[in-house]
C-alpha atoms as a PDB file:
ATOM      1  CA  MET A   1       0.072  -0.131   0.149  1.00  0.00           C
ATOM      2  CA  THR A   2       2.815   2.158   1.040  1.00  0.00           C
ATOM      3  CA  ARG A   3       4.785   1.449  -2.329  1.00  0.00           C
ATOM      4  CA  ARG A   4       1.344   2.503  -4.220  1.00  0.00           C
ATOM      5  CA  LEU A   5       1.149   5.594  -2.523  1.00  0.00           C
ATOM      6  CA  LEU A   6       4.612   7.067  -3.128  1.00  0.00           C
ATOM      7  CA  PRO A   7       4.464   7.231  -7.005  1.00  0.00           C
ATOM      8  CA  SER A   8       1.106   8.948  -6.681  1.00  0.00           C
ATOM      9  CA  LEU A   9       2.300  11.579  -4.221  1.00  0.00           C
ATOM     10  CA  GLY A  10       5.607  12.092  -6.082  1.00  0.00           C
ATOM     11  CA  GLY A  11       3.092  13.060  -9.092  1.00  0.00           C
ATOM     12  CA  LEU A  12       1.127  15.275  -7.039  1.00  0.00           C
ATOM     13  CA  CYS A  13       4.358  16.951  -5.843  1.00  0.00           C
ATOM     14  CA  ALA A  14       5.526  17.391  -9.468  1.00  0.00           C
ATOM     15  CA  HIS A  15       2.136  18.775 -10.754  1.00  0.00           C
ATOM     16  CA  ALA A  16       2.174  21.037  -7.664  1.00  0.00           C
ATOM     17  CA  VAL A  17       5.523  22.508  -8.622  1.00  0.00           C
ATOM     18  CA  LEU A  18       4.629  22.994 -12.230  1.00  0.00           C
ATOM     19  CA  PHE A  19       1.366  24.619 -11.528  1.00  0.00           C
ATOM     20  CA  THR A  20       2.997  27.119  -9.307  1.00  0.00           C
ATOM     21  CA  GLY A  21       5.564  27.675 -11.936  1.00  0.00           C
ATOM     22  CA  ALA A  22       3.009  28.290 -14.694  1.00  0.00           C
ATOM     23  CA  LEU A  23       1.241  30.335 -12.211  1.00  0.00           C
ATOM     24  CA  VAL A  24       4.063  32.661 -11.441  1.00  0.00           C
ATOM     25  CA  MET A  25       4.895  33.015 -15.082  1.00  0.00           C
ATOM     26  CA  LEU A  26       1.317  33.619 -16.206  1.00  0.00           C
ATOM     27  CA  ALA A  27       0.830  36.162 -13.393  1.00  0.00           C
ATOM     28  CA  PRO A  28       2.295  39.281 -15.134  1.00  0.00           C
ATOM     29  CA  PHE A  29       0.095  38.733 -18.233  1.00  0.00           C
ATOM     30  CA  LEU A  30      -2.917  38.029 -16.258  1.00  0.00           C
ATOM     31  CA  TRP A  31      -2.383  41.048 -14.081  1.00  0.00           C
ATOM     32  CA  MET A  32      -1.766  43.358 -17.391  1.00  0.00           C
ATOM     33  CA  ALA A  33      -5.148  41.865 -19.133  1.00  0.00           C
ATOM     34  CA  LEU A  34      -7.268  42.398 -15.804  1.00  0.00           C
ATOM     35  CA  THR A  35      -5.592  45.854 -15.417  1.00  0.00           C
ATOM     36  CA  SER A  36      -6.600  46.771 -19.041  1.00  0.00           C
ATOM     37  CA  PHE A  37     -10.239  46.402 -18.083  1.00  0.00           C
ATOM     38  CA  LYS A  38     -10.065  48.926 -14.756  1.00  0.00           C
ATOM     39  CA  PRO A  39     -11.232  52.514 -14.627  1.00  0.00           C
ATOM     40  CA  ALA A  40      -8.470  54.766 -14.386  1.00  0.00           C
ATOM     41  CA  ALA A  41      -9.546  55.475 -10.493  1.00  0.00           C
ATOM     42  CA  GLU A  42      -9.268  51.793  -9.578  1.00  0.00           C
ATOM     43  CA  ILE A  43      -5.587  51.352 -11.033  1.00  0.00           C
ATOM     44  CA  PHE A  44      -3.824  53.466  -8.589  1.00  0.00           C
ATOM     45  CA  THR A  45      -5.493  52.628  -5.080  1.00  0.00           C
ATOM     46  CA  GLY A  46      -4.321  51.565  -1.829  1.00  0.00           C
ATOM     47  CA  GLU A  47      -6.018  48.124  -2.148  1.00  0.00           C
ATOM     48  CA  LEU A  48      -4.555  45.018  -3.866  1.00  0.00           C
ATOM     49  CA  ALA A  49      -7.494  44.068  -6.117  1.00  0.00           C
ATOM     50  CA  LEU A  50      -6.743  41.733  -8.887  1.00  0.00           C
ATOM     51  CA  LEU A  51     -10.505  41.885 -10.306  1.00  0.00           C
ATOM     52  CA  PRO A  52     -11.865  45.127 -11.503  1.00  0.00           C
ATOM     53  CA  SER A  53     -15.123  46.228  -9.488  1.00  0.00           C
ATOM     54  CA  ARG A  54     -16.452  47.741 -13.076  1.00  0.00           C
ATOM     55  CA  PHE A  55     -15.127  46.238 -16.279  1.00  0.00           C
ATOM     56  CA  THR A  56     -14.636  48.972 -19.178  1.00  0.00           C
ATOM     57  CA  LEU A  57     -13.531  48.938 -22.585  1.00  0.00           C
ATOM     58  CA  HIS A  58     -12.595  52.729 -22.591  1.00  0.00           C
ATOM     59  CA  ASN A  59      -8.790  51.725 -22.347  1.00  0.00           C
ATOM     60  CA  TYR A  60      -9.134  49.630 -25.259  1.00  0.00           C
ATOM     61  CA  VAL A  61     -10.771  52.378 -27.424  1.00  0.00           C
ATOM     62  CA  GLU A  62      -8.238  54.831 -26.331  1.00  0.00           C
ATOM     63  CA  ALA A  63      -5.616  52.351 -27.021  1.00  0.00           C
ATOM     64  CA  LEU A  64      -6.588  51.980 -30.719  1.00  0.00           C
ATOM     65  CA  SER A  65      -7.610  55.547 -31.151  1.00  0.00           C
ATOM     66  CA  ALA A  66      -4.099  56.923 -29.966  1.00  0.00           C
ATOM     67  CA  SER A  67      -1.532  54.802 -32.114  1.00  0.00           C
ATOM     68  CA  PRO A  68      -1.780  52.282 -35.063  1.00  0.00           C
ATOM     69  CA  LEU A  69      -1.547  49.151 -32.918  1.00  0.00           C
ATOM     70  CA  LEU A  70      -3.447  47.200 -35.742  1.00  0.00           C
ATOM     71  CA  ARG A  71      -0.900  48.225 -38.098  1.00  0.00           C
ATOM     72  CA  PHE A  72       1.727  46.984 -35.821  1.00  0.00           C
ATOM     73  CA  LEU A  73       0.273  43.536 -35.759  1.00  0.00           C
ATOM     74  CA  VAL A  74       0.019  43.394 -39.519  1.00  0.00           C
ATOM     75  CA  ASN A  75       3.693  44.459 -39.673  1.00  0.00           C
ATOM     76  CA  GLY A  76       4.515  41.487 -37.431  1.00  0.00           C
ATOM     77  CA  VAL A  77       2.632  39.029 -39.062  1.00  0.00           C
ATOM     78  CA  LEU A  78       4.112  40.151 -42.478  1.00  0.00           C
ATOM     79  CA  VAL A  79       7.773  40.221 -40.806  1.00  0.00           C
ATOM     80  CA  CYS A  80       7.405  36.987 -39.032  1.00  0.00           C
ATOM     81  CA  GLY A  81       5.736  35.173 -41.817  1.00  0.00           C
ATOM     82  CA  GLY A  82       8.433  36.498 -44.409  1.00  0.00           C
ATOM     83  CA  ILE A  83      11.230  35.335 -42.295  1.00  0.00           C
ATOM     84  CA  LEU A  84       9.682  31.824 -41.547  1.00  0.00           C
ATOM     85  CA  VAL A  85       9.072  30.908 -45.314  1.00  0.00           C
ATOM     86  CA  LEU A  86      12.807  31.999 -46.187  1.00  0.00           C
ATOM     87  CA  GLN A  87      14.286  29.988 -43.155  1.00  0.00           C
ATOM     88  CA  LEU A  88      12.339  27.197 -44.111  1.00  0.00           C
ATOM     89  CA  ALA A  89      13.020  27.281 -47.800  1.00  0.00           C
ATOM     90  CA  ILE A  90      16.911  27.704 -46.952  1.00  0.00           C
ATOM     91  CA  ALA A  91      17.070  25.452 -43.952  1.00  0.00           C
ATOM     92  CA  ILE A  92      15.143  22.383 -45.553  1.00  0.00           C
ATOM     93  CA  PRO A  93      17.668  21.486 -48.400  1.00  0.00           C
ATOM     94  CA  CYS A  94      20.474  22.514 -46.372  1.00  0.00           C
ATOM     95  CA  GLY A  95      19.828  20.279 -43.530  1.00  0.00           C
ATOM     96  CA  TYR A  96      19.001  17.322 -45.755  1.00  0.00           C
ATOM     97  CA  ALA A  97      22.377  18.092 -47.784  1.00  0.00           C
ATOM     98  CA  LEU A  98      24.363  17.603 -44.535  1.00  0.00           C
ATOM     99  CA  ALA A  99      22.433  14.716 -43.473  1.00  0.00           C
ATOM    100  CA  LYS A 100      22.160  12.662 -46.717  1.00  0.00           C
ATOM    101  CA  LEU A 101      24.480  13.630 -48.972  1.00  0.00           C
ATOM    102  CA  ASP A 102      28.233  12.703 -48.901  1.00  0.00           C
ATOM    103  CA  PHE A 103      30.710  15.365 -50.114  1.00  0.00           C
ATOM    104  CA  ARG A 104      33.872  16.717 -49.106  1.00  0.00           C
ATOM    105  CA  GLY A 105      33.872  19.304 -46.471  1.00  0.00           C
ATOM    106  CA  ARG A 106      30.391  18.295 -45.075  1.00  0.00           C
ATOM    107  CA  GLU A 107      31.400  17.986 -41.517  1.00  0.00           C
ATOM    108  CA  ALA A 108      33.476  21.441 -41.443  1.00  0.00           C
ATOM    109  CA  LEU A 109      30.144  22.955 -42.945  1.00  0.00           C
ATOM    110  CA  PHE A 110      28.390  21.307 -40.244  1.00  0.00           C
ATOM    111  CA  GLY A 111      30.871  22.845 -37.712  1.00  0.00           C
ATOM    112  CA  LEU A 112      30.417  26.334 -39.043  1.00  0.00           C
ATOM    113  CA  VAL A 113      26.711  25.837 -38.549  1.00  0.00           C
ATOM    114  CA  LEU A 114      27.278  25.127 -35.107  1.00  0.00           C
ATOM    115  CA  LEU A 115      29.528  28.071 -34.472  1.00  0.00           C
ATOM    116  CA  GLY A 116      26.978  30.115 -35.939  1.00  0.00           C
ATOM    117  CA  LEU A 117      24.716  28.939 -33.223  1.00  0.00           C
ATOM    118  CA  LEU A 118      27.230  30.920 -30.864  1.00  0.00           C
ATOM    119  CA  ILE A 119      27.339  34.377 -32.655  1.00  0.00           C
ATOM    120  CA  PRO A 120      25.077  36.630 -30.772  1.00  0.00           C
ATOM    121  CA  VAL A 121      22.754  38.834 -33.077  1.00  0.00           C
ATOM    122  CA  GLN A 122      24.651  41.894 -32.100  1.00  0.00           C
ATOM    123  CA  VAL A 123      27.714  40.903 -33.633  1.00  0.00           C
ATOM    124  CA  PRO A 124      26.812  41.207 -37.229  1.00  0.00           C
ATOM    125  CA  ALA A 125      24.574  44.091 -36.741  1.00  0.00           C
ATOM    126  CA  LEU A 126      26.897  46.703 -37.904  1.00  0.00           C
ATOM    127  CA  PRO A 127      27.981  44.999 -41.145  1.00  0.00           C
ATOM    128  CA  LEU A 128      24.575  44.157 -41.879  1.00  0.00           C
ATOM    129  CA  TYR A 129      23.366  47.505 -41.313  1.00  0.00           C
ATOM    130  CA  LEU A 130      26.098  48.934 -43.706  1.00  0.00           C
ATOM    131  CA  GLY A 131      25.197  46.445 -46.321  1.00  0.00           C
ATOM    132  CA  LEU A 132      21.457  47.646 -46.194  1.00  0.00           C
ATOM    133  CA  ALA A 133      22.435  51.014 -46.563  1.00  0.00           C
ATOM    134  CA  ARG A 134      24.296  50.414 -49.613  1.00  0.00           C
ATOM    135  CA  LEU A 135      21.682  48.627 -51.169  1.00  0.00           C
ATOM    136  CA  GLY A 136      19.111  51.229 -50.195  1.00  0.00           C
ATOM    137  CA  LEU A 137      17.143  48.931 -48.114  1.00  0.00           C
ATOM    138  CA  LEU A 138      16.933  50.416 -44.872  1.00  0.00           C
ATOM    139  CA  ASP A 139      13.561  51.328 -43.367  1.00  0.00           C
ATOM    140  CA  SER A 140      11.932  48.822 -45.592  1.00  0.00           C
ATOM    141  CA  PHE A 141      10.432  45.335 -44.968  1.00  0.00           C
ATOM    142  CA  PRO A 142      13.459  43.668 -46.848  1.00  0.00           C
ATOM    143  CA  ALA A 143      15.653  45.133 -44.003  1.00  0.00           C
ATOM    144  CA  LEU A 144      13.502  43.564 -41.488  1.00  0.00           C
ATOM    145  CA  VAL A 145      13.145  40.039 -43.273  1.00  0.00           C
ATOM    146  CA  LEU A 146      16.630  39.524 -45.136  1.00  0.00           C
ATOM    147  CA  PRO A 147      19.125  39.325 -42.580  1.00  0.00           C
ATOM    148  CA  TRP A 148      17.210  36.595 -40.932  1.00  0.00           C
ATOM    149  CA  ALA A 149      16.861  34.321 -43.878  1.00  0.00           C
ATOM    150  CA  ALA A 150      19.370  31.716 -43.054  1.00  0.00           C
ATOM    151  CA  SER A 151      18.997  30.448 -39.639  1.00  0.00           C
ATOM    152  CA  ALA A 152      21.632  28.087 -38.084  1.00  0.00           C
ATOM    153  CA  PHE A 153      19.381  26.626 -35.700  1.00  0.00           C
ATOM    154  CA  ALA A 154      16.945  25.630 -38.424  1.00  0.00           C
ATOM    155  CA  ILE A 155      19.973  23.894 -40.646  1.00  0.00           C
ATOM    156  CA  PHE A 156      21.041  22.144 -37.388  1.00  0.00           C
ATOM    157  CA  LEU A 157      17.484  21.094 -36.478  1.00  0.00           C
ATOM    158  CA  PHE A 158      16.726  19.686 -39.856  1.00  0.00           C
ATOM    159  CA  ARG A 159      19.846  18.125 -40.315  1.00  0.00           C
ATOM    160  CA  GLN A 160      19.147  16.201 -37.137  1.00  0.00           C
ATOM    161  CA  VAL A 161      15.771  15.159 -38.286  1.00  0.00           C
ATOM    162  CA  PHE A 162      16.836  14.034 -41.805  1.00  0.00           C
ATOM    163  CA  ARG A 163      19.502  11.796 -40.156  1.00  0.00           C
ATOM    164  CA  ARG A 164      16.763   9.568 -38.948  1.00  0.00           C
ATOM    165  CA  PHE A 165      15.096   9.381 -42.267  1.00  0.00           C
ATOM    166  CA  PRO A 166      15.933   5.856 -43.906  1.00  0.00           C
ATOM    167  CA  ASP A 167      18.539   5.784 -46.448  1.00  0.00           C
ATOM    168  CA  GLU A 168      16.687   3.015 -48.165  1.00  0.00           C
ATOM    169  CA  ILE A 169      13.849   5.473 -49.050  1.00  0.00           C
ATOM    170  CA  VAL A 170      16.338   7.892 -50.353  1.00  0.00           C
ATOM    171  CA  ASP A 171      18.123   5.392 -52.322  1.00  0.00           C
ATOM    172  CA  ALA A 172      14.828   4.271 -53.897  1.00  0.00           C
ATOM    173  CA  ALA A 173      13.653   7.725 -54.814  1.00  0.00           C
ATOM    174  CA  ARG A 174      16.987   8.276 -56.750  1.00  0.00           C
ATOM    175  CA  ILE A 175      16.307   5.077 -58.559  1.00  0.00           C
ATOM    176  CA  ASP A 176      12.836   6.383 -59.654  1.00  0.00           C
ATOM    177  CA  GLY A 177      14.487   9.649 -61.206  1.00  0.00           C
ATOM    178  CA  PHE A 178      13.942  11.989 -58.296  1.00  0.00           C
ATOM    179  CA  GLY A 179      16.460  14.889 -57.713  1.00  0.00           C
ATOM    180  CA  GLU A 180      17.782  15.982 -54.565  1.00  0.00           C
ATOM    181  CA  ILE A 181      15.544  19.148 -54.112  1.00  0.00           C
ATOM    182  CA  ALA A 182      12.560  16.683 -54.837  1.00  0.00           C
ATOM    183  CA  ILE A 183      13.415  14.100 -52.370  1.00  0.00           C
ATOM    184  CA  ALA A 184      13.811  16.862 -49.639  1.00  0.00           C
ATOM    185  CA  PHE A 185      10.781  18.567 -50.151  1.00  0.00           C
ATOM    186  CA  ARG A 186       8.526  15.816 -51.400  1.00  0.00           C
ATOM    187  CA  ILE A 187       9.664  12.857 -49.607  1.00  0.00           C
ATOM    188  CA  ALA A 188      11.613  13.640 -46.456  1.00  0.00           C
ATOM    189  CA  LEU A 189       9.780  16.879 -45.594  1.00  0.00           C
ATOM    190  CA  PRO A 190       6.204  15.112 -44.939  1.00  0.00           C
ATOM    191  CA  SER A 191       7.855  13.096 -42.027  1.00  0.00           C
ATOM    192  CA  ALA A 192       9.347  16.216 -40.611  1.00  0.00           C
ATOM    193  CA  TRP A 193       5.911  18.317 -40.139  1.00  0.00           C
ATOM    194  CA  PRO A 194       6.478  17.936 -36.103  1.00  0.00           C
ATOM    195  CA  ALA A 195       9.732  19.647 -36.343  1.00  0.00           C
ATOM    196  CA  VAL A 196       8.648  22.114 -38.860  1.00  0.00           C
ATOM    197  CA  ALA A 197       5.709  23.242 -36.342  1.00  0.00           C
ATOM    198  CA  ALA A 198       8.444  23.296 -33.161  1.00  0.00           C
ATOM    199  CA  PHE A 199      10.686  25.553 -35.450  1.00  0.00           C
ATOM    200  CA  SER A 200       7.896  27.667 -36.624  1.00  0.00           C
ATOM    201  CA  ILE A 201       7.060  28.631 -33.008  1.00  0.00           C
ATOM    202  CA  PHE A 202      10.556  29.433 -31.996  1.00  0.00           C
ATOM    203  CA  SER A 203      10.977  31.365 -35.112  1.00  0.00           C
ATOM    204  CA  VAL A 204       7.695  33.398 -34.918  1.00  0.00           C
ATOM    205  CA  VAL A 205       8.087  33.797 -31.160  1.00  0.00           C
ATOM    206  CA  ALA A 206      11.782  35.331 -31.294  1.00  0.00           C
ATOM    207  CA  HIS A 207      10.836  37.628 -34.115  1.00  0.00           C
ATOM    208  CA  TRP A 208       7.676  38.838 -32.927  1.00  0.00           C
ATOM    209  CA  ASN A 209       9.352  39.895 -29.736  1.00  0.00           C
ATOM    210  CA  ASP A 210      12.696  41.244 -31.377  1.00  0.00           C
ATOM    211  CA  LEU A 211      13.000  44.839 -30.482  1.00  0.00           C
ATOM    212  CA  TYR A 212      16.782  45.281 -31.343  1.00  0.00           C
ATOM    213  CA  TRP A 213      16.871  44.993 -34.724  1.00  0.00           C
ATOM    214  CA  PRO A 214      13.668  46.836 -35.796  1.00  0.00           C
ATOM    215  CA  MET A 215      14.960  49.695 -33.740  1.00  0.00           C
ATOM    216  CA  VAL A 216      18.157  49.520 -35.612  1.00  0.00           C
ATOM    217  CA  VAL A 217      16.942  49.820 -39.314  1.00  0.00           C
ATOM    218  CA  VAL A 218      13.123  51.003 -38.953  1.00  0.00           C
ATOM    219  CA  PRO A 219      12.834  54.959 -37.942  1.00  0.00           C
ATOM    220  CA  SER A 220       9.030  55.321 -39.478  1.00  0.00           C
ATOM    221  CA  THR A 221       5.844  54.453 -37.779  1.00  0.00           C
ATOM    222  CA  GLU A 222       4.448  52.883 -40.836  1.00  0.00           C
ATOM    223  CA  LEU A 223       6.875  49.693 -40.618  1.00  0.00           C
ATOM    224  CA  MET A 224       7.186  49.238 -36.917  1.00  0.00           C
ATOM    225  CA  THR A 225       6.755  45.789 -35.795  1.00  0.00           C
ATOM    226  CA  PRO A 226       4.928  44.846 -32.125  1.00  0.00           C
ATOM    227  CA  PRO A 227       7.610  45.329 -29.805  1.00  0.00           C
ATOM    228  CA  LEU A 228       8.954  48.571 -31.348  1.00  0.00           C
ATOM    229  CA  GLY A 229       5.170  49.923 -31.546  1.00  0.00           C
ATOM    230  CA  ILE A 230       4.769  49.287 -27.815  1.00  0.00           C
ATOM    231  CA  ALA A 231       7.622  51.433 -27.334  1.00  0.00           C
ATOM    232  CA  TYR A 232       6.363  54.129 -29.674  1.00  0.00           C
ATOM    233  CA  PHE A 233       3.005  53.878 -28.066  1.00  0.00           C
ATOM    234  CA  ARG A 234       4.494  54.687 -24.609  1.00  0.00           C
ATOM    235  CA  GLU A 235       6.706  57.416 -25.488  1.00  0.00           C
ATOM    236  CA  GLY A 236       5.074  58.992 -28.346  1.00  0.00           C
ATOM    237  CA  GLY A 237       1.448  57.571 -28.775  1.00  0.00           C
ATOM    238  CA  GLY A 238      -0.133  60.233 -26.772  1.00  0.00           C
ATOM    239  CA  VAL A 239      -0.849  57.977 -23.721  1.00  0.00           C
ATOM    240  CA  ASP A 240       1.927  58.774 -21.715  1.00  0.00           C
ATOM    241  CA  GLY A 241       0.943  58.236 -17.999  1.00  0.00           C
ATOM    242  CA  ASN A 242      -2.392  56.556 -18.756  1.00  0.00           C
ATOM    243  CA  VAL A 243      -1.504  53.028 -17.497  1.00  0.00           C
ATOM    244  CA  GLY A 244      -5.175  51.449 -18.502  1.00  0.00           C
ATOM    245  CA  ALA A 245      -4.300  52.243 -22.052  1.00  0.00           C
ATOM    246  CA  LEU A 246      -0.875  50.996 -22.016  1.00  0.00           C
ATOM    247  CA  MET A 247      -2.168  47.758 -20.646  1.00  0.00           C
ATOM    248  CA  ALA A 248      -4.587  47.379 -23.070  1.00  0.00           C
ATOM    249  CA  GLY A 249      -2.272  48.078 -25.743  1.00  0.00           C
ATOM    250  CA  GLY A 250       0.032  45.409 -24.018  1.00  0.00           C
ATOM    251  CA  VAL A 251      -2.624  42.898 -24.613  1.00  0.00           C
ATOM    252  CA  ILE A 252      -3.609  43.725 -28.049  1.00  0.00           C
ATOM    253  CA  ILE A 253       0.032  43.171 -29.228  1.00  0.00           C
ATOM    254  CA  THR A 254       0.756  39.781 -27.095  1.00  0.00           C
ATOM    255  CA  ALA A 255      -2.723  38.217 -27.230  1.00  0.00           C
ATOM    256  CA  PRO A 256      -2.181  37.015 -30.770  1.00  0.00           C
ATOM    257  CA  LEU A 257       1.042  35.230 -30.008  1.00  0.00           C
ATOM    258  CA  VAL A 258      -0.493  33.435 -27.018  1.00  0.00           C
ATOM    259  CA  VAL A 259      -3.583  32.392 -28.834  1.00  0.00           C
ATOM    260  CA  ALA A 260      -1.318  30.904 -31.606  1.00  0.00           C
ATOM    261  CA  PHE A 261       0.630  29.124 -29.023  1.00  0.00           C
ATOM    262  CA  LEU A 262      -2.083  27.715 -27.295  1.00  0.00           C
ATOM    263  CA  PHE A 263      -3.607  26.287 -30.819  1.00  0.00           C
ATOM    264  CA  ALA A 264      -0.002  24.981 -31.479  1.00  0.00           C
ATOM    265  CA  GLN A 265       1.293  23.953 -28.218  1.00  0.00           C
ATOM    266  CA  ARG A 266       0.126  20.139 -29.149  1.00  0.00           C
ATOM    267  CA  ARG A 267       2.727  20.359 -32.323  1.00  0.00           C
ATOM    268  CA  PHE A 268       5.342  22.186 -30.486  1.00  0.00           C
ATOM    269  CA  VAL A 269       5.503  19.478 -27.870  1.00  0.00           C
ATOM    270  CA  GLN A 270       5.477  16.700 -30.677  1.00  0.00           C
ATOM    271  CA  GLY A 271       8.221  18.376 -32.574  1.00  0.00           C
ATOM    272  CA  LEU A 272      10.702  18.402 -29.467  1.00  0.00           C
ATOM    273  CA  ALA A 273       9.818  14.839 -28.834  1.00  0.00           C
ATOM    274  CA  PHE A 274      10.501  14.054 -32.519  1.00  0.00           C
ATOM    275  CA  THR A 275      13.707  15.931 -32.869  1.00  0.00           C
ATOM    276  CA  GLY A 276      15.198  14.755 -29.539  1.00  0.00           C
ATOM    277  CA  ILE A 277      15.823  18.582 -28.393  1.00  0.00           C
ATOM    278  CA  ARG A 278      15.514  18.942 -24.524  1.00  0.00           C
END
């Protein structure tokens, strides 16, 4: 009887720890969301009240009228979508080549890919900025998208995934007359959809939340991405000091990403389990 209780107690303790951690991480977003529905008089009070006594949408109306938040959302979708498409188009054939093609220097190239994982984004920022300036691409969507078209992490990820793909199927496809690109996209890729989903979430979250690079290359309001739009909303959007409107703007910017993750979380977990990344 005691032996049966020990595993159940261990499971309860593990779930309690996970629940506490999830609550701690969700608390800031929950506070922001509930504060966005509070009237201004209830935000700065001496009492600690999580729920507003009277729900109001005035903060959302003011946030949407004071700054082009919806435009920032559209920019974020366009930039993240463009980056993801280019990253997948480059990383899938590169990962397939490193996993299934035998050529001189393959291991050295893979070593360079691993080295690329160690380089922070701030290191190549200056040469990228100078190159974009000479091409006349500053303050444009290509300036936000092109520097991130090649992802070392994506190449590494798909190389690990395609290594598990059976060589017999690849050889049979070659005998049937398939080219290597066709094998990569039409035969090997369908087995790697969990990895595609996992990487898509990583990529979208990283670039949706990126403030550093848009701040460097985009001075105009029309091209601002969500994080840069929030900074503009705080400093130049005409709501300085209006905490309720600021919280409403934060909810508008972050809610699409949260909802997308909730719908894709199963694929995300499957992708991590499929690729063996911990």
